[in-house]
């Protein structure tokens, strides 16, 4: 659901399979985007039908005669609904409308028609150089593919002109296979095609002039559709974290090794008696038990370390004192005709 803060109460949503499509932030926005532009990514699923849901509700203030919408898919304008102020007021400030396809005339009765729904169509790439002849055409088509855009305009009072009759579908299906060079640098995976026709009825067609000009919409809602793989390449959504083994703790104790268990039932009667006699000897104290390994006390280990350090310090002190004493003795030799001085200052 796309919302523009400057126009509270207006919501534009793409529904896929009857459900609101999850939206993801568009991190590839232009350096200086228009202030009235809302852009997001949605996920495209091959052959799934989709529709555009429009909602206008309080607190939006429809202060002009008509609010106009223009719906574009892959750069082609396919629908142009209008919300008249009189209708909005009769609905107590709530209007909702779904637009999921193009209505075409059957040629016999203007009231009856068929509707061909919008659907996502997968685009395959080829490395066959035989398709290079159509490379420029493919590039031109692919530049328009991948977006659903809804523009809003302020309009003057509308007037009824009759049923909306379409004889030719304005939307052509994208090519199913294009050369990979046509998509170079573009993470696009799908285009939009029209599904099978189903019976419908024509809508009434109204027209209204633009108050600010067609090139000055008051809001633009843009949805870039991609598949899951393209999402990951664009980093629009994060890749799922790969499972990995937790690093072993340095202080973790090693797992005990399971030893073989002796089953006494497997011994013969004589061996069983010998084992019983041996157990009695252990219990009576006739056989000395192996002394238990005394666990080293950390405080004792620290005390031992201090003792060794102190011993080393004493030894170094004794050696230094002995060396200094020798120097003093050497200086004590009297010099003939001169007084004797003893230097007790460290170097």
XYZ file of C-alpha atoms in Angstrom:
347
model
C 0.000 0.000 0.000
C 1.610 3.215 -1.213
C 0.815 6.406 0.699
C 2.002 9.954 0.092
C 2.300 12.089 3.227
C 1.254 15.225 1.358
C -2.022 13.570 0.308
C -3.318 11.712 3.370
C -6.280 9.476 2.703
C -5.181 8.281 -0.760
C -3.923 4.716 -1.106
C -2.732 2.866 -4.199
C -2.095 -0.878 -3.967
C -1.173 -3.613 -6.424
C -3.043 -6.834 -5.657
C -1.627 -10.146 -6.903
C -3.882 -13.175 -6.797
C -6.479 -11.178 -4.880
C -4.044 -10.233 -2.091
C -2.161 -7.007 -1.446
C 1.346 -7.478 -2.818
C 4.105 -6.962 -0.203
C 6.094 -3.820 -0.951
C 9.813 -3.191 -0.501
C 11.703 0.087 -0.389
C 13.137 1.337 -3.654
C 16.819 1.944 -2.938
C 17.523 2.883 -6.558
C 15.653 6.177 -6.551
C 16.884 8.985 -8.776
C 19.354 11.428 -7.151
C 16.713 14.189 -6.981
C 13.302 12.521 -7.137
C 10.097 14.477 -7.482
C 8.641 15.392 -4.082
C 5.278 13.869 -5.035
C 6.736 10.504 -6.132
C 6.321 7.279 -4.163
C 8.340 4.330 -5.484
C 8.536 0.743 -4.241
C 9.224 -2.805 -5.394
C 6.707 -5.628 -5.568
C 7.236 -9.289 -6.387
C 6.043 -10.623 -9.739
C 4.894 -14.225 -10.084
C 4.756 -15.800 -13.519
C 1.234 -16.033 -15.024
C -0.350 -14.492 -11.928
C -3.094 -11.936 -12.529
C -2.959 -8.598 -10.772
C -5.104 -5.513 -10.325
C -4.671 -1.955 -9.077
C -6.737 -0.936 -6.059
C -7.515 2.748 -5.548
C -8.821 4.091 -2.233
C -9.762 7.674 -1.406
C -11.025 8.388 2.095
C -10.971 10.896 4.925
C -8.944 12.929 5.756
C -8.416 13.622 2.047
C -10.198 16.845 1.076
C -11.552 16.706 -2.475
C -11.911 20.460 -2.924
C -12.053 20.423 -6.751
C -14.693 18.904 -9.066
C -12.832 15.766 -10.145
C -9.844 13.687 -9.093
C -8.382 11.908 -12.103
C -6.230 8.754 -12.206
C -4.065 7.495 -15.066
C -2.878 3.880 -14.915
C 0.207 2.913 -16.921
C 1.669 -0.575 -17.319
C 5.021 -0.927 -19.068
C 4.746 2.659 -20.257
C 1.278 2.254 -21.819
C -1.777 4.083 -20.478
C -4.428 1.404 -20.050
C -7.145 2.920 -17.806
C -8.198 6.424 -16.773
C -10.748 6.374 -13.929
C -12.283 9.573 -12.562
C -13.648 10.293 -9.099
C -16.258 13.027 -9.114
C -16.686 15.075 -5.974
C -20.439 14.494 -5.967
C -19.871 10.723 -5.875
C -17.293 11.048 -3.092
C -19.692 13.091 -0.969
C -22.560 10.631 -1.520
C -20.256 7.815 -0.359
C -19.632 9.672 2.934
C -15.990 10.270 2.180
C -14.970 6.745 1.124
C -14.362 5.497 -2.442
C -12.697 2.252 -3.529
C -12.235 0.885 -7.022
C -10.393 -2.076 -8.602
C -8.865 -2.037 -12.076
C -7.628 -5.392 -13.262
C -7.707 -5.441 -17.047
C -8.779 -3.946 -20.348
C -12.343 -4.115 -21.672
C -12.757 -4.813 -25.375
C -15.805 -4.711 -27.630
C -17.225 -7.952 -28.974
C -18.497 -6.117 -32.052
C -22.198 -6.859 -31.622
C -23.558 -5.004 -28.602
C -21.890 -1.960 -27.086
C -23.217 -2.820 -23.638
C -21.505 -6.205 -23.643
C -17.784 -6.709 -23.865
C -14.962 -8.934 -22.718
C -12.292 -8.112 -20.204
C -8.730 -9.377 -20.552
C -6.965 -9.324 -17.168
C -3.454 -8.072 -16.518
C -0.930 -10.800 -15.749
C 2.812 -11.144 -15.296
C 4.648 -12.822 -18.158
C 8.166 -14.203 -17.747
C 10.913 -12.939 -20.025
C 13.610 -15.387 -21.090
C 17.051 -14.349 -22.295
C 19.115 -15.825 -25.089
C 22.782 -15.674 -26.053
C 22.070 -16.683 -29.634
C 23.782 -14.143 -31.886
C 21.154 -14.754 -34.551
C 18.838 -12.591 -32.427
C 21.226 -9.624 -32.516
C 19.314 -8.187 -35.478
C 16.433 -7.377 -33.124
C 18.701 -6.110 -30.333
C 17.840 -2.419 -30.685
C 14.124 -3.203 -30.827
C 14.431 -5.404 -27.739
C 16.320 -2.666 -25.870
C 13.603 -0.135 -26.653
C 10.898 -2.504 -25.421
C 12.775 -3.538 -22.276
C 13.345 0.075 -21.234
C 9.575 0.416 -20.766
C 9.043 -2.962 -19.119
C 8.984 -3.495 -15.356
C 6.836 -0.688 -13.969
C 3.237 -0.028 -12.973
C 2.577 3.691 -12.556
C -0.486 5.561 -11.301
C -0.656 9.347 -11.769
C -3.151 11.660 -10.070
C -4.399 14.983 -11.476
C -6.736 17.715 -10.444
C -9.489 18.047 -13.041
C -12.410 20.247 -13.866
C -16.019 19.118 -13.878
C -16.511 15.940 -15.904
C -19.233 15.135 -18.413
C -20.607 11.844 -19.684
C -19.811 10.914 -23.286
C -21.171 7.350 -23.485
C -19.955 3.801 -22.862
C -16.220 3.282 -23.002
C -15.622 1.206 -26.125
C -12.197 -0.279 -26.958
C -11.769 -2.195 -30.193
C -8.039 -2.896 -29.978
C -5.972 -3.743 -26.939
C -3.533 -0.887 -26.283
C -1.114 -3.260 -24.573
C 1.040 -5.648 -26.572
C 2.552 -8.673 -24.894
C 6.303 -8.339 -24.317
C 8.573 -10.644 -26.315
C 9.007 -13.993 -24.589
C 12.707 -14.208 -25.519
C 15.186 -11.340 -25.829
C 18.941 -11.238 -26.211
C 20.688 -10.919 -22.856
C 22.390 -7.731 -24.058
C 18.966 -6.069 -24.216
C 18.760 -6.404 -20.413
C 22.371 -5.545 -19.657
C 22.476 -3.696 -16.348
C 18.749 -4.172 -15.767
C 17.526 -6.798 -13.308
C 14.212 -7.344 -15.078
C 12.501 -10.697 -15.209
C 8.890 -10.136 -16.274
C 6.645 -8.084 -18.490
C 2.883 -7.592 -18.506
C 0.550 -9.402 -20.864
C -3.214 -9.858 -21.113
C -4.936 -13.033 -19.982
C -7.855 -14.945 -21.454
C -10.982 -12.899 -22.206
C -14.015 -13.208 -19.968
C -17.488 -11.740 -20.230
C -18.003 -8.256 -18.821
C -19.903 -4.998 -19.351
C -18.621 -1.647 -20.500
C -18.095 1.182 -18.055
C -19.557 4.623 -18.568
C -17.004 7.025 -19.971
C -16.514 10.526 -18.568
C -14.104 13.215 -19.642
C -12.680 16.174 -17.720
C -10.029 18.752 -18.553
C -6.819 19.054 -16.554
C -6.632 21.961 -14.135
C -2.799 22.084 -13.981
C -1.927 20.380 -17.252
C -1.398 16.681 -17.919
C 2.326 17.019 -17.299
C 1.851 18.221 -13.716
C 0.368 15.411 -11.620
C -0.215 16.029 -7.923
C 1.089 12.540 -7.109
C 2.836 9.626 -8.818
C 2.784 6.083 -7.409
C 5.351 3.789 -9.026
C 5.669 0.040 -8.516
C 8.683 -1.795 -9.934
C 7.873 -5.468 -10.302
C 10.623 -8.106 -10.183
C 10.903 -11.777 -9.312
C 12.675 -13.103 -6.208
C 15.982 -13.660 -8.002
C 16.019 -10.133 -9.395
C 15.165 -8.789 -5.942
C 18.271 -10.395 -4.525
C 20.507 -9.079 -7.264
C 19.165 -5.585 -6.615
C 19.515 -6.036 -2.846
C 15.950 -4.775 -2.530
C 15.415 -7.488 0.045
C 18.151 -9.280 1.931
C 19.292 -12.704 1.034
C 18.232 -15.355 3.544
C 21.033 -16.115 5.983
C 22.836 -19.330 5.102
C 22.975 -21.920 7.882
C 26.396 -22.291 9.471
C 27.864 -24.143 12.402
C 28.286 -22.164 15.588
C 31.969 -21.764 16.541
C 32.989 -24.016 19.393
C 33.533 -22.271 22.694
C 37.146 -22.113 23.812
C 36.125 -23.000 27.341
C 33.786 -25.798 26.349
C 34.681 -29.171 27.815
C 35.390 -31.962 25.326
C 32.614 -34.454 24.945
C 33.315 -37.661 26.856
C 34.315 -40.613 24.747
C 31.866 -43.438 25.211
C 33.671 -46.541 26.416
C 32.664 -50.113 25.740
C 30.233 -51.502 28.308
C 31.029 -54.984 29.681
C 27.997 -57.236 29.913
C 28.580 -59.816 32.699
C 25.840 -62.021 31.260
C 28.197 -62.945 28.419
C 30.697 -64.644 30.795
C 30.642 -68.336 31.782
C 29.919 -69.353 35.426
C 33.611 -69.689 36.357
C 34.436 -66.206 35.016
C 31.468 -64.735 36.864
C 32.743 -66.229 40.172
C 36.198 -64.768 39.579
C 34.697 -61.329 38.967
C 32.607 -61.611 42.152
C 35.704 -62.621 44.184
C 37.628 -59.655 42.785
C 34.805 -57.275 43.741
C 34.809 -58.654 47.333
C 38.565 -58.089 47.579
C 38.135 -54.447 46.515
C 35.353 -53.951 49.058
C 37.349 -55.531 51.908
C 40.452 -53.475 51.123
C 42.626 -56.471 50.269
C 43.421 -54.863 46.921
C 44.539 -51.202 47.155
C 42.547 -48.833 45.036
C 44.272 -46.581 42.542
C 44.884 -43.175 44.118
C 42.522 -40.509 42.861
C 44.095 -37.835 40.784
C 44.162 -34.772 42.954
C 42.785 -31.794 41.184
C 45.157 -28.865 41.222
C 43.963 -25.975 43.321
C 44.056 -22.714 41.307
C 45.057 -20.710 44.406
C 47.913 -23.112 45.127
C 49.042 -22.825 41.511
C 49.026 -19.030 41.827
C 50.981 -19.222 45.118
C 53.563 -21.500 43.500
C 53.920 -19.043 40.657
C 54.464 -16.174 43.107
C 57.085 -18.236 44.991
C 58.977 -18.901 41.762
C 58.886 -15.223 40.872
C 60.073 -14.238 44.365
C 62.886 -16.828 44.218
C 63.973 -15.465 40.873
C 63.894 -11.926 42.259
C 65.989 -12.887 45.303
C 68.471 -14.694 43.080
C 68.780 -11.659 40.813
C 69.212 -9.388 43.853
C 71.957 -11.578 45.339
C 73.776 -11.669 42.028
C 73.551 -7.866 41.670
C 74.788 -7.374 45.258
C 77.720 -9.726 44.684
C 78.658 -7.861 41.530
C 78.485 -4.503 43.314
C 80.579 -5.835 46.217
C 83.333 -6.896 43.833
C 83.353 -3.399 42.336
C 83.602 -1.891 45.783
C 86.527 -4.126 46.703
C 88.287 -3.216 43.494
C 87.891 0.486 44.348
C 89.098 -0.022 47.936
C 92.673 -0.585 46.841
C 94.572 2.448 48.130
C 96.331 4.615 45.629
C 99.714 5.745 46.709
C 99.750 9.380 47.716
C 96.046 9.893 47.154
C 92.928 9.678 49.381
C 90.627 6.711 48.928
C 86.935 7.223 47.935
C 84.179 4.600 47.848
C 81.432 5.301 45.228
C 78.061 3.890 46.335
C 75.996 5.460 43.523
C 74.281 3.145 40.937
C 75.244 3.594 37.301
